[in-house]
PDB file of C-alpha atoms in Angstrom:
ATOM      1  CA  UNK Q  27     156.823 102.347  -2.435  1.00 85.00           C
ATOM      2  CA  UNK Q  28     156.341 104.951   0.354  1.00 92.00           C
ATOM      3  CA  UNK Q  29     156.406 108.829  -0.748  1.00 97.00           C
ATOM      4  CA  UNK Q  30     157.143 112.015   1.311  1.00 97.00           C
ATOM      5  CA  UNK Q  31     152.725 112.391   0.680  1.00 97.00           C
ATOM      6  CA  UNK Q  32     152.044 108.748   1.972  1.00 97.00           C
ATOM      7  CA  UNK Q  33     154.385 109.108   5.083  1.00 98.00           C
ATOM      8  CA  UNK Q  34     152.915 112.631   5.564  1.00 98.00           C
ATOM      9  CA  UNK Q  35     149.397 111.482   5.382  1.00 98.00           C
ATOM     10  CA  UNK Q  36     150.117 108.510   7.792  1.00 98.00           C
ATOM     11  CA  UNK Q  37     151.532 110.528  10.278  1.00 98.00           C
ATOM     12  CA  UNK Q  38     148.167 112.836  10.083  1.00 98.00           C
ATOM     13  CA  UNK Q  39     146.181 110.247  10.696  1.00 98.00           C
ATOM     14  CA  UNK Q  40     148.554 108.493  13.835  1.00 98.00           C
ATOM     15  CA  UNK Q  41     148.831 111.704  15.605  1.00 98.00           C
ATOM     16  CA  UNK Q  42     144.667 112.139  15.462  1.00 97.00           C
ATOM     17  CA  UNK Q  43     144.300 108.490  16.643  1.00 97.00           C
ATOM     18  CA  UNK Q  44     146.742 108.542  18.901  1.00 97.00           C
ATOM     19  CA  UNK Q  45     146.106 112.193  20.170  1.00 97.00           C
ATOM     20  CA  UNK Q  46     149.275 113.496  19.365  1.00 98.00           C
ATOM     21  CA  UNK Q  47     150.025 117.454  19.545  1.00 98.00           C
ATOM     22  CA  UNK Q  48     153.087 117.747  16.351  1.00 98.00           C
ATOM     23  CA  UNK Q  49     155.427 120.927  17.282  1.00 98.00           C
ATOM     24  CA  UNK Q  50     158.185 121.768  14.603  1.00 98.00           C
ATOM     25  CA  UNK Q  51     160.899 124.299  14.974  1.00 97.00           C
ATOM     26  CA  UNK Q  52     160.926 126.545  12.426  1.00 96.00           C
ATOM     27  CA  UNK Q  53     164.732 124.758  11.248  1.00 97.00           C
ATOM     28  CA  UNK Q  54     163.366 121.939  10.805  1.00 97.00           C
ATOM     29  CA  UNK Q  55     162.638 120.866   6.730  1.00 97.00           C
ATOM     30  CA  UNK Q  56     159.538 122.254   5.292  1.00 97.00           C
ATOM     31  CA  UNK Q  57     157.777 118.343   4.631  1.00 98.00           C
ATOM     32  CA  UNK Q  58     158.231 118.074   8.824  1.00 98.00           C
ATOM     33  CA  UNK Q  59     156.501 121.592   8.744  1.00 98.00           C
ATOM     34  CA  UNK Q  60     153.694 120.250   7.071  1.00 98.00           C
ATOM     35  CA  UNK Q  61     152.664 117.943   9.155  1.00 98.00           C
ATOM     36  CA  UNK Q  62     152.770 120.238  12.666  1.00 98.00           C
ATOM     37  CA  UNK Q  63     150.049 121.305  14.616  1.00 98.00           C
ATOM     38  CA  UNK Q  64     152.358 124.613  15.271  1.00 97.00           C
ATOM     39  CA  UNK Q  65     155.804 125.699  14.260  1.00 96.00           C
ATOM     40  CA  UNK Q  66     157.709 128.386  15.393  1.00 93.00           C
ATOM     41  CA  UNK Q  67     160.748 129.181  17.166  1.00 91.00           C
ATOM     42  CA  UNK Q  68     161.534 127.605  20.659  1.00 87.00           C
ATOM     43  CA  UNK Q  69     159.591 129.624  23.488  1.00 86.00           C
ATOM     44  CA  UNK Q  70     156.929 130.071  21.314  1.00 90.00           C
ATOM     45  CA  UNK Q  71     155.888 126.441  20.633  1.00 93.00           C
ATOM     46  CA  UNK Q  72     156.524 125.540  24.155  1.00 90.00           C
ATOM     47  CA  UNK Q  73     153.314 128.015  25.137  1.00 90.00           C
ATOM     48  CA  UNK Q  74     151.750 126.283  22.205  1.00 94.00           C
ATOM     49  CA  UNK Q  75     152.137 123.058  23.757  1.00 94.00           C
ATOM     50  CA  UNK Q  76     150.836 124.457  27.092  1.00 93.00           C
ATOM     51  CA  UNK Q  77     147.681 125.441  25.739  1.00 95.00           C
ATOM     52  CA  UNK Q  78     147.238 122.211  23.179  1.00 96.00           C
ATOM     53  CA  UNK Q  79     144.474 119.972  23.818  1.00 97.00           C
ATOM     54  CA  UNK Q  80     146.606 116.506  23.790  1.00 97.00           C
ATOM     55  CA  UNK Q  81     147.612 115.094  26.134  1.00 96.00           C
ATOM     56  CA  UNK Q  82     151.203 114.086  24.288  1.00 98.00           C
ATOM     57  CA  UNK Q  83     153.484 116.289  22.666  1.00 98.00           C
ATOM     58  CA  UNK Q  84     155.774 115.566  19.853  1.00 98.00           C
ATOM     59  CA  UNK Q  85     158.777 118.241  19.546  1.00 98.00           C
ATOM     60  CA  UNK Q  86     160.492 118.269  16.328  1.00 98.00           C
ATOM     61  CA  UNK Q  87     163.599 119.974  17.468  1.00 97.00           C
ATOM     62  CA  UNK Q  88     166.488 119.927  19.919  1.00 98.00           C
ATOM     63  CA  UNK Q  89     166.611 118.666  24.071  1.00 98.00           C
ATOM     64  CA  UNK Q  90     166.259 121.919  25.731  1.00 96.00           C
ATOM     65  CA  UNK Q  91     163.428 122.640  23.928  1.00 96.00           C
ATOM     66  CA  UNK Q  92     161.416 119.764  24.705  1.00 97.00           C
ATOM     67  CA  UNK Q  93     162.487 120.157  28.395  1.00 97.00           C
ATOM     68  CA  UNK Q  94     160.517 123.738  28.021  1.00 96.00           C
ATOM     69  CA  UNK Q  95     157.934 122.219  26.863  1.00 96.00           C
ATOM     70  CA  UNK Q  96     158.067 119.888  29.735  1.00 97.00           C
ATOM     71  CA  UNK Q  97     158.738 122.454  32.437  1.00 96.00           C
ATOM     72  CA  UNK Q  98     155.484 124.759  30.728  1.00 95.00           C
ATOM     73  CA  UNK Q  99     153.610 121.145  30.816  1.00 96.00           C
ATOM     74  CA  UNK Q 100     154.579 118.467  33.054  1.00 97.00           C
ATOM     75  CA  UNK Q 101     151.407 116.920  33.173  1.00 97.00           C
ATOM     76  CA  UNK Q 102     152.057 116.190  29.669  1.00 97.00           C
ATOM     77  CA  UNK Q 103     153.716 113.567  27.899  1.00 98.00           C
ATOM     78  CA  UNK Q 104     156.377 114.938  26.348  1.00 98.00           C
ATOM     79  CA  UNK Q 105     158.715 113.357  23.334  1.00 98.00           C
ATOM     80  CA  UNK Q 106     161.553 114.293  21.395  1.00 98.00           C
ATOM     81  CA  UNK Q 107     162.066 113.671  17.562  1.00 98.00           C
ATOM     82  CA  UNK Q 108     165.235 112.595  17.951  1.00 98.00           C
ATOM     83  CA  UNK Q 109     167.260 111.406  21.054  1.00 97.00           C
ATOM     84  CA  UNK Q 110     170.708 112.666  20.053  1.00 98.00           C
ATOM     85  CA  UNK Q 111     169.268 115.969  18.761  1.00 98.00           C
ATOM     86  CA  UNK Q 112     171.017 118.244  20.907  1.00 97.00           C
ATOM     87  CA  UNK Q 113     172.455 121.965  21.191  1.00 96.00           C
ATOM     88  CA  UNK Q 114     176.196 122.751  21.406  1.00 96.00           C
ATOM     89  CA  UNK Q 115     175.377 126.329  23.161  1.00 96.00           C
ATOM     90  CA  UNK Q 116     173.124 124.325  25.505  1.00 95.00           C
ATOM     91  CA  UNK Q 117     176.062 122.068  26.764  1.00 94.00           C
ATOM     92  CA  UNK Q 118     178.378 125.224  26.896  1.00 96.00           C
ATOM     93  CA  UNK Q 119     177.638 126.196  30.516  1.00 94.00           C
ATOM     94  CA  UNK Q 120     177.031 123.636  33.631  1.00 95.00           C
ATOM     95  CA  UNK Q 121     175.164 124.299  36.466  1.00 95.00           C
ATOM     96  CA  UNK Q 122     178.004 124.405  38.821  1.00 96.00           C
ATOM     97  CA  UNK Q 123     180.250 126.086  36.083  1.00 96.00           C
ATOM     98  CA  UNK Q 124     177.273 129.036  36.156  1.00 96.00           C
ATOM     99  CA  UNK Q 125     177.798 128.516  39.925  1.00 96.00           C
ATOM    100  CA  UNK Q 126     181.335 129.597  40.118  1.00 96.00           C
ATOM    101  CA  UNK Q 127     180.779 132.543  37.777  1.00 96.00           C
ATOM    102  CA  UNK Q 128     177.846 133.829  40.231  1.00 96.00           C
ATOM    103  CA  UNK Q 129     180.983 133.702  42.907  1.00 96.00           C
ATOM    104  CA  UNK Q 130     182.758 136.146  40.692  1.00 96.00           C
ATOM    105  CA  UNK Q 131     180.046 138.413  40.097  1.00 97.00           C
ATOM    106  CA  UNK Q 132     178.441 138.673  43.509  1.00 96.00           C
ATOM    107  CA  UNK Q 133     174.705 140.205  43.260  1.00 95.00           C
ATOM    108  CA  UNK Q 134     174.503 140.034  39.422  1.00 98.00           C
ATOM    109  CA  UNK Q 135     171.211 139.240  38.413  1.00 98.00           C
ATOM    110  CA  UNK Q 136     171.793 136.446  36.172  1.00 98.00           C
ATOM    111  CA  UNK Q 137     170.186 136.355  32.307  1.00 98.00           C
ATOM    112  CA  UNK Q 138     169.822 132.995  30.872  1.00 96.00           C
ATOM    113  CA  UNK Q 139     168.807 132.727  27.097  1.00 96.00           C
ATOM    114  CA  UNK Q 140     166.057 129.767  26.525  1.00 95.00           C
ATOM    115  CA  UNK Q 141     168.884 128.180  24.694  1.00 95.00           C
ATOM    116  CA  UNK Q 142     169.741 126.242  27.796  1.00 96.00           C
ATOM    117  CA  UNK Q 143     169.419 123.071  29.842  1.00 97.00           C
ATOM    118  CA  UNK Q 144     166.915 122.965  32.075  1.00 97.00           C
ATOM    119  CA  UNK Q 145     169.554 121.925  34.782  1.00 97.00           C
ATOM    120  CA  UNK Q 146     170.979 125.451  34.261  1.00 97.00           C
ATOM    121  CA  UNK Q 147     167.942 127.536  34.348  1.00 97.00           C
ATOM    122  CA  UNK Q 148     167.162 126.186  38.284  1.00 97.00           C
ATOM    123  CA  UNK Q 149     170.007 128.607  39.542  1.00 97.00           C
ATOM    124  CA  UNK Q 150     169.453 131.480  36.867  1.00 97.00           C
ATOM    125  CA  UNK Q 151     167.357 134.749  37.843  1.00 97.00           C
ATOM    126  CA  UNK Q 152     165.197 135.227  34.496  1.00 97.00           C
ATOM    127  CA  UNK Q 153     165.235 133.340  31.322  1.00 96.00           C
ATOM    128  CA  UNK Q 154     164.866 135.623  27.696  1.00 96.00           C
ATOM    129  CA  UNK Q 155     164.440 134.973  23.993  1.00 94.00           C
ATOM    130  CA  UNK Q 156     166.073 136.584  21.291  1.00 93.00           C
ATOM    131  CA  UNK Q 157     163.008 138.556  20.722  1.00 91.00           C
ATOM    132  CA  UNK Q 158     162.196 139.331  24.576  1.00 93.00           C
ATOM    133  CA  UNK Q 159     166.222 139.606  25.985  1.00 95.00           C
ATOM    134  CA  UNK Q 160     166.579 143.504  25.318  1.00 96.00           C
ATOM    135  CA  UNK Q 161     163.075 144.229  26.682  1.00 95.00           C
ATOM    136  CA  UNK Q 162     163.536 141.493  29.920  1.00 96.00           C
ATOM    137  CA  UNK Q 163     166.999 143.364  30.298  1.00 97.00           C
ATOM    138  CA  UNK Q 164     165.946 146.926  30.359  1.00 96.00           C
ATOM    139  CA  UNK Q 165     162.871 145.739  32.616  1.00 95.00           C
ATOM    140  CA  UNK Q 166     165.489 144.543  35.417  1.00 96.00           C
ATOM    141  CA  UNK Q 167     165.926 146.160  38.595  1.00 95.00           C
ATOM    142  CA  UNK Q 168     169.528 144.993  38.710  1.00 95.00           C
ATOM    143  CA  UNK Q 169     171.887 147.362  37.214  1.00 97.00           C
ATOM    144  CA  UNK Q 170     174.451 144.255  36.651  1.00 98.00           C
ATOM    145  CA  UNK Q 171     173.377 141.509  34.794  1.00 98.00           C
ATOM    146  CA  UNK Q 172     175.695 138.110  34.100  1.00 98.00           C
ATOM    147  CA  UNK Q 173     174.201 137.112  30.372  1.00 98.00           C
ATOM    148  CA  UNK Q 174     174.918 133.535  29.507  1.00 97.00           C
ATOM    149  CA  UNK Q 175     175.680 131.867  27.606  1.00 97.00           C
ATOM    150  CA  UNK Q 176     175.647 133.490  23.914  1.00 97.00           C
ATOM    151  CA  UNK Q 177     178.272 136.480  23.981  1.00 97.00           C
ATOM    152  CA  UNK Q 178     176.625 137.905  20.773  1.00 98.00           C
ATOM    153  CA  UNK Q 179     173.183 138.086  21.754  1.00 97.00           C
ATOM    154  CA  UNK Q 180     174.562 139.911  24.859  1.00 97.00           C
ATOM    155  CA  UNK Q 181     176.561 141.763  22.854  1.00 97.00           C
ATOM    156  CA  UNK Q 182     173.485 143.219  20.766  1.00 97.00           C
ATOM    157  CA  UNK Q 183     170.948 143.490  24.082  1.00 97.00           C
ATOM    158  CA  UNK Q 184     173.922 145.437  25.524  1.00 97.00           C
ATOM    159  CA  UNK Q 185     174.054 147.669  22.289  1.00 96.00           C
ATOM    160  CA  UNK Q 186     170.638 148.277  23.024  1.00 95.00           C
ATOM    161  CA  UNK Q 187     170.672 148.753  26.683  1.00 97.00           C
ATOM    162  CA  UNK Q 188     173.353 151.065  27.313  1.00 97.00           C
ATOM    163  CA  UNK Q 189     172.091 151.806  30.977  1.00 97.00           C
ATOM    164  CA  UNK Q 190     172.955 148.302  32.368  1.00 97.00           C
ATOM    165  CA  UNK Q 191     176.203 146.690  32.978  1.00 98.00           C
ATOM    166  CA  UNK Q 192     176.454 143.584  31.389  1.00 98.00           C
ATOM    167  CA  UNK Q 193     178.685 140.751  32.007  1.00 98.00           C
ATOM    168  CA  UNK Q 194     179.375 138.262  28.686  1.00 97.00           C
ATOM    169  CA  UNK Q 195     181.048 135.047  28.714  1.00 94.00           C
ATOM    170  CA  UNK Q 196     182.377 132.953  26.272  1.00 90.00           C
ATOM    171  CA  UNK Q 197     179.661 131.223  24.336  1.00 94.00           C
ATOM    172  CA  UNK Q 198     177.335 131.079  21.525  1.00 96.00           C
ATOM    173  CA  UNK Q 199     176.128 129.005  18.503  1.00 97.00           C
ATOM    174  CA  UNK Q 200     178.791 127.648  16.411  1.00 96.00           C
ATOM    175  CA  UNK Q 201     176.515 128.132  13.030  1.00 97.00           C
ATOM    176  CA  UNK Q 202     175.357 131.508  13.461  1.00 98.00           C
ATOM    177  CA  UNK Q 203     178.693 132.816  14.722  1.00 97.00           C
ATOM    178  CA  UNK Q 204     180.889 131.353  11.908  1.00 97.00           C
ATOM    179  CA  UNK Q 205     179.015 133.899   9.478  1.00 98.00           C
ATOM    180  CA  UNK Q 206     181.581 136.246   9.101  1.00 98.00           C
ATOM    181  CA  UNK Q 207     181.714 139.743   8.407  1.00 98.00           C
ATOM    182  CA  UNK Q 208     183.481 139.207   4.756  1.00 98.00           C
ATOM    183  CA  UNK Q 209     180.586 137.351   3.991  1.00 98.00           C
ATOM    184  CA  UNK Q 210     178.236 139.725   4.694  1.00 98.00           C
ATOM    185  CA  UNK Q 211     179.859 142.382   2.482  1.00 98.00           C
ATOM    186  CA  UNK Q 212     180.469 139.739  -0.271  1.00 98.00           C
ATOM    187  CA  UNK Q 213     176.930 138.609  -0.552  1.00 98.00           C
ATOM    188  CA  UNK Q 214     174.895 142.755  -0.063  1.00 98.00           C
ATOM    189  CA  UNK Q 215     177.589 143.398  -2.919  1.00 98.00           C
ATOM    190  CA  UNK Q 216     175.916 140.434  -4.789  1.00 98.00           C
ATOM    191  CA  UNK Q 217     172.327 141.170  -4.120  1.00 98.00           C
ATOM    192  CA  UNK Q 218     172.942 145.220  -3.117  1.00 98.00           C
ATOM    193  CA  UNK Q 219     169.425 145.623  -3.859  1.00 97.00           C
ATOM    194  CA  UNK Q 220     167.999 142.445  -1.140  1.00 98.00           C
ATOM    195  CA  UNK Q 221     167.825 143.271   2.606  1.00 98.00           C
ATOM    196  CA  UNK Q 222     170.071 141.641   4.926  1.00 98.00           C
ATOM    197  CA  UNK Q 223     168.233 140.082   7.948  1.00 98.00           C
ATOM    198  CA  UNK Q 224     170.508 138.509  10.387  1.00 98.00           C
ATOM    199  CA  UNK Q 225     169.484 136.826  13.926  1.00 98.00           C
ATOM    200  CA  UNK Q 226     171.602 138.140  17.093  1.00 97.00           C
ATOM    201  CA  UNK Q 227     173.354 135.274  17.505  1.00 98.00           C
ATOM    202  CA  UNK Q 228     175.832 136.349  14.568  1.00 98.00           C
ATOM    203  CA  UNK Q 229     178.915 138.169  15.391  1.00 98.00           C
ATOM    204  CA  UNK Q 230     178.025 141.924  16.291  1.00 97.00           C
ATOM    205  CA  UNK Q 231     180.563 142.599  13.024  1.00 98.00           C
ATOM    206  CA  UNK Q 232     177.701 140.765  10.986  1.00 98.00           C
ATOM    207  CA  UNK Q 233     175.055 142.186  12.672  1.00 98.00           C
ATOM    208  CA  UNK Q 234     176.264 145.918  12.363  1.00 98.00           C
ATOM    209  CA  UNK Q 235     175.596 145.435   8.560  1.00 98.00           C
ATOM    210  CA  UNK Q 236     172.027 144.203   8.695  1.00 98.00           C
ATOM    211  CA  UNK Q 237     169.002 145.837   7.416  1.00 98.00           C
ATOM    212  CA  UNK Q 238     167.307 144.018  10.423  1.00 98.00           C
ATOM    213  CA  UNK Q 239     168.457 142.179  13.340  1.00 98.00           C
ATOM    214  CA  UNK Q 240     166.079 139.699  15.139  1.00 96.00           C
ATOM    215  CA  UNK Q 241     164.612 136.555  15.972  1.00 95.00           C
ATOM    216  CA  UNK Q 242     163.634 133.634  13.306  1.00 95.00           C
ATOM    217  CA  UNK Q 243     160.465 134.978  14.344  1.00 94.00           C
ATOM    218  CA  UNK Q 244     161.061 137.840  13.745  1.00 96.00           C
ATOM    219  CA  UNK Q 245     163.298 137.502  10.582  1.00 97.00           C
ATOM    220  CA  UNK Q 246     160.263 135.528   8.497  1.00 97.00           C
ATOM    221  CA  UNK Q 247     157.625 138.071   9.552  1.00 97.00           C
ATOM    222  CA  UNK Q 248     160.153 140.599   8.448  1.00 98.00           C
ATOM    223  CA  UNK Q 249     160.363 139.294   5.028  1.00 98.00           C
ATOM    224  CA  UNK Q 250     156.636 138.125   5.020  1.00 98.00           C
ATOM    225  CA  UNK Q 251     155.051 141.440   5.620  1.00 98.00           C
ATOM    226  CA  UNK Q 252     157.982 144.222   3.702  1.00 98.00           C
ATOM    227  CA  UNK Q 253     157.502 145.323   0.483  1.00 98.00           C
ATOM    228  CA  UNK Q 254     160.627 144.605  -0.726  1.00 98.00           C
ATOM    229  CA  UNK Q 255     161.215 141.525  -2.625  1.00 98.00           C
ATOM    230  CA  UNK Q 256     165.149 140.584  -1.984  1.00 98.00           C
ATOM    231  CA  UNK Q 257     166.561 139.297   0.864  1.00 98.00           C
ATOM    232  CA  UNK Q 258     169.528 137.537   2.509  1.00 98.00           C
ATOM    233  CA  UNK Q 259     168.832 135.531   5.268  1.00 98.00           C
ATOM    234  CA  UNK Q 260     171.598 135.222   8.227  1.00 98.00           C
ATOM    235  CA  UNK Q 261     170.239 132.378  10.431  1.00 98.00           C
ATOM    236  CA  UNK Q 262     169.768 128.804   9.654  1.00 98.00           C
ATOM    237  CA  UNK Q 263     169.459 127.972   5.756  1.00 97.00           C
ATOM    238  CA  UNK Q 264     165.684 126.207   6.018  1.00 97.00           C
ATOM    239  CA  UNK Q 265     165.054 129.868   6.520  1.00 98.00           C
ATOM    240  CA  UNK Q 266     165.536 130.075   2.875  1.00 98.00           C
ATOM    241  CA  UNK Q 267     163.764 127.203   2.042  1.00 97.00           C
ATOM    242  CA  UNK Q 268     160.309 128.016   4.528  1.00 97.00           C
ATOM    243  CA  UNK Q 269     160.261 131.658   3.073  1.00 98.00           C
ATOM    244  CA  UNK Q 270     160.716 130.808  -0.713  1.00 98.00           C
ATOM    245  CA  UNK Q 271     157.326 128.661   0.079  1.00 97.00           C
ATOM    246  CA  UNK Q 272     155.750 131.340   2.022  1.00 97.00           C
ATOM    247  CA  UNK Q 273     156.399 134.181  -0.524  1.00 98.00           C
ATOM    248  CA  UNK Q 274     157.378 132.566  -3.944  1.00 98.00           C
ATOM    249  CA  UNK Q 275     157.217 136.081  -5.894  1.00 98.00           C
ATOM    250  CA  UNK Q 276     159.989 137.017  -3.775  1.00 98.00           C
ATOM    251  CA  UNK Q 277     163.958 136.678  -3.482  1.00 98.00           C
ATOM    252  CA  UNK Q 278     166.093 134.940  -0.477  1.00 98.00           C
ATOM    253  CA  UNK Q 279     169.371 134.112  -0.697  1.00 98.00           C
ATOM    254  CA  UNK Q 280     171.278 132.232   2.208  1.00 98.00           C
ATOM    255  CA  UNK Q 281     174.275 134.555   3.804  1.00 98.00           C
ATOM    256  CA  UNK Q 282     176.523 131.433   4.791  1.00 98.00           C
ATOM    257  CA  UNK Q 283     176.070 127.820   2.624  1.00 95.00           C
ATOM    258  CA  UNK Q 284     177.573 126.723   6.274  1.00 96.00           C
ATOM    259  CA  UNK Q 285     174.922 127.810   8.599  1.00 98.00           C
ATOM    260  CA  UNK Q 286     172.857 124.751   8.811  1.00 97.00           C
ATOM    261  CA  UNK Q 287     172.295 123.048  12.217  1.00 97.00           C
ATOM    262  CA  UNK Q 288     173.036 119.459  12.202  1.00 96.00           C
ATOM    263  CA  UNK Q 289     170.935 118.454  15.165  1.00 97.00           C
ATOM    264  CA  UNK Q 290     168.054 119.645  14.069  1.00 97.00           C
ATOM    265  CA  UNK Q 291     168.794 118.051  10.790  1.00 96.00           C
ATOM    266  CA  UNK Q 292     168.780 115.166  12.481  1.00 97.00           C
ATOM    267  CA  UNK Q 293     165.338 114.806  12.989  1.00 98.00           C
ATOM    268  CA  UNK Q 294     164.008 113.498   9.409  1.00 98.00           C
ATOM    269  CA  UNK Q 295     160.086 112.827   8.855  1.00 98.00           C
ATOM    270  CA  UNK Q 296     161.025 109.440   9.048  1.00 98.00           C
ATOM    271  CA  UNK Q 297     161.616 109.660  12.571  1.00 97.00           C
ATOM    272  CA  UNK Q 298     158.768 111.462  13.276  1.00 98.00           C
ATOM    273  CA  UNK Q 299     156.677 108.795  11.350  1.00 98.00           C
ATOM    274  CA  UNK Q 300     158.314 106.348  13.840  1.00 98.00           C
ATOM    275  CA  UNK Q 301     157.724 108.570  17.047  1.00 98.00           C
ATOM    276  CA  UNK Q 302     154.343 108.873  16.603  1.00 98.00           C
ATOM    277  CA  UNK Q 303     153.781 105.463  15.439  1.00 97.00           C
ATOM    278  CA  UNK Q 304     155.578 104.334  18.801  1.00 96.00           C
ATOM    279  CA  UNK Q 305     158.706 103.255  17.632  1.00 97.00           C
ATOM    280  CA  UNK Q 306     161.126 106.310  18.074  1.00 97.00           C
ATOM    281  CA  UNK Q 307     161.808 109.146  20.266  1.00 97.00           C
ATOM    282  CA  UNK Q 308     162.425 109.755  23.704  1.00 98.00           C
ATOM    283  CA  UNK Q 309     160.310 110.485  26.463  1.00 98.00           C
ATOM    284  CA  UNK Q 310     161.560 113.744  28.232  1.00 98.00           C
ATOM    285  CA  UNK Q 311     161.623 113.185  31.843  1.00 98.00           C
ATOM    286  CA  UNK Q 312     162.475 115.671  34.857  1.00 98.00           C
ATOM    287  CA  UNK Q 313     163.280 115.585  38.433  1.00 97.00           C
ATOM    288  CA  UNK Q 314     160.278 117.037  40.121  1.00 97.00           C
ATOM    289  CA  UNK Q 315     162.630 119.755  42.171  1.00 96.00           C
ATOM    290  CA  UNK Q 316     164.283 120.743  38.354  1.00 97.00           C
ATOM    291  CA  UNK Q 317     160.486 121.402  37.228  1.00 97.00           C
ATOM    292  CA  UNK Q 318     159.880 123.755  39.799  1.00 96.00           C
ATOM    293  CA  UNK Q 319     162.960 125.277  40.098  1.00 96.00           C
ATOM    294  CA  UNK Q 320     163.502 125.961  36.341  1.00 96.00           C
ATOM    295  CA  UNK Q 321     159.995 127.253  36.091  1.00 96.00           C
ATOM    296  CA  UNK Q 322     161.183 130.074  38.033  1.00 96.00           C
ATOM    297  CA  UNK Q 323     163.260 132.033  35.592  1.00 94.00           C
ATOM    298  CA  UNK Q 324     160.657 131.476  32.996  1.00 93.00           C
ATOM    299  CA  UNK Q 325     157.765 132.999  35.143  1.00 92.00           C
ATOM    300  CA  UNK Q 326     159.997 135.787  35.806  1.00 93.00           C
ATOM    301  CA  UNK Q 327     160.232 136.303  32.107  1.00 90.00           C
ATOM    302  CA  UNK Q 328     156.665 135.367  31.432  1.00 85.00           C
ATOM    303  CA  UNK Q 329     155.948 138.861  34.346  1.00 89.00           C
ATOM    304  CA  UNK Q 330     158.460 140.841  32.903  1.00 87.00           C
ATOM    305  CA  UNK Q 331     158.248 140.204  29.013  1.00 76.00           C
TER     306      UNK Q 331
END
């Protein structure tokens, strides 16, 4: 009978016969972590993949990130984990629905966060991160920026960056924003002594309570390197799980039992046993003009961020 260590050690030794480069986003479940080449949050892997020396990339995550990876690296081949892994804040914008707003806002420089298709980023100014958005923003020569499509990571860059007028629309990750405020109070009455670290994409009611607001990135290097030893965790619950590994003398405590994304649980190591022994995934394919064009925004970030 097959184990989580004999599937693990098979997929090793496929993806180093096979020359296989493993990425896993940092939601995915630690035994999927174990087996990456690099993990991380979205942007960051995608340069990771860019500078890999295989020739085939495995992303253990959601579509618009492997179409990153495939816009940083079309030479590459590129795979998915999971062909229905998708992102509900991806498909909350068009192209030609980001067209119409640009109609409205004549001359706005328009923001996109990573979190989007790579359809969407061809007719977007400059792409941003959670971590790079407030420095990208502030770095603009436009004084009006249209930020799409997650209202309360523009929300938070525009509590940062007083000095620009920023447009919002309606948008956003359904996990992150049904943290509520309530239970942010509930749980630091809980655990008053643990440090609340939220991600932007929480409601700017949750994030106004936070010890720290920032990136997964950002959040696990924030709990990593503190010397405190408590913490709630407001983004997605393998947070919890990844950090209790990483620092087992410490405390984290999930702020919603709800914030879990079920595309990227979709994605088991299972599958990725299967894409890398040739029997699962999908191969992420782009137009050529969509390659070039969505590159644009992203260079723009690369120059300014």
């Amino acid at each position: 009978m097959n184990t989580v260590r004999s599937i693990q050690d098979d997929i090793l030794k496929l993806k180093k016969e096979k020359d296989i480069c493993i990425l896993a986003h940092a939601y995915q479940s630690q035994d999927i972590l174990e087996v990456a080449d690099f993990t991380g949050d979205s942007y960051g892997l995608s340069l990771q993949a860019a500078k890999a020396a295989q020739k085939t990339v495995l992303l253990c995550g959601v579509r618009f990130m492997a179409e990153t990876v495939k816009i940083l690296s079309p030479q590459k081949k590129v795979l998915l984990s999971h062909p229905q892994a998708g992102c509900p804040m991806a498909q909350q914008i068009s192209a030609s629905q980001l067209c119409g707003l640009k109609e409205q806002y004549p001359g706005y420089t328009v923001a996109a966060y990573i979190n989007t298709t790579a359809e969407l980023k061809t007719v977007c100014d400059v792409c941003v991160t959670s971590s790079s958005a407030v420095k990208i923003i502030r770095s603009l020569d436009s004084q009006n920026i249209l930020f799409v499509p997650d209202c309360n990571l523009g929300a938070w860059v525009a509590g940062q960056v007083p000095e620009k007028n920023i447009q919002l629309v309606s948008g956003g990750c359904p996990a992150h924003a049904g943290i509520s405020p309530q239970q942010a109070r509930q749980m630091k009455k809980l655990h008053p002594d643990a440090k609340l670290l939220v991600h932007p994409e929480c409601l700017p009611e949750v994030s106004a309570q936070a010890d720290y607001v920032g990136s997964t990135t950002g959040i696990i290097d924030y709990a990593v390197n503190s010397p405190d030893t408590s913490f709630i965790i407001g983004t997605e619950n393998s947070i919890v799980e990844h950090l209790q590994f990483a620092c087992p003398e410490k405390q984290f405590y999930a702020l919603s039992e709800n914030c879990i994304c079920s595309n990227m649980k979709l994605t088991t190591l299972m599958e990725v046993w299967h894409c890398v022994n040739g029997t699962g995934g999908e191969e992420i394919t782009l137009p050529d003009s969509v390659l070039t064009q969505a590159r644009r925004c992203i260079d723009t970030m690369l120059t300014l961020g």
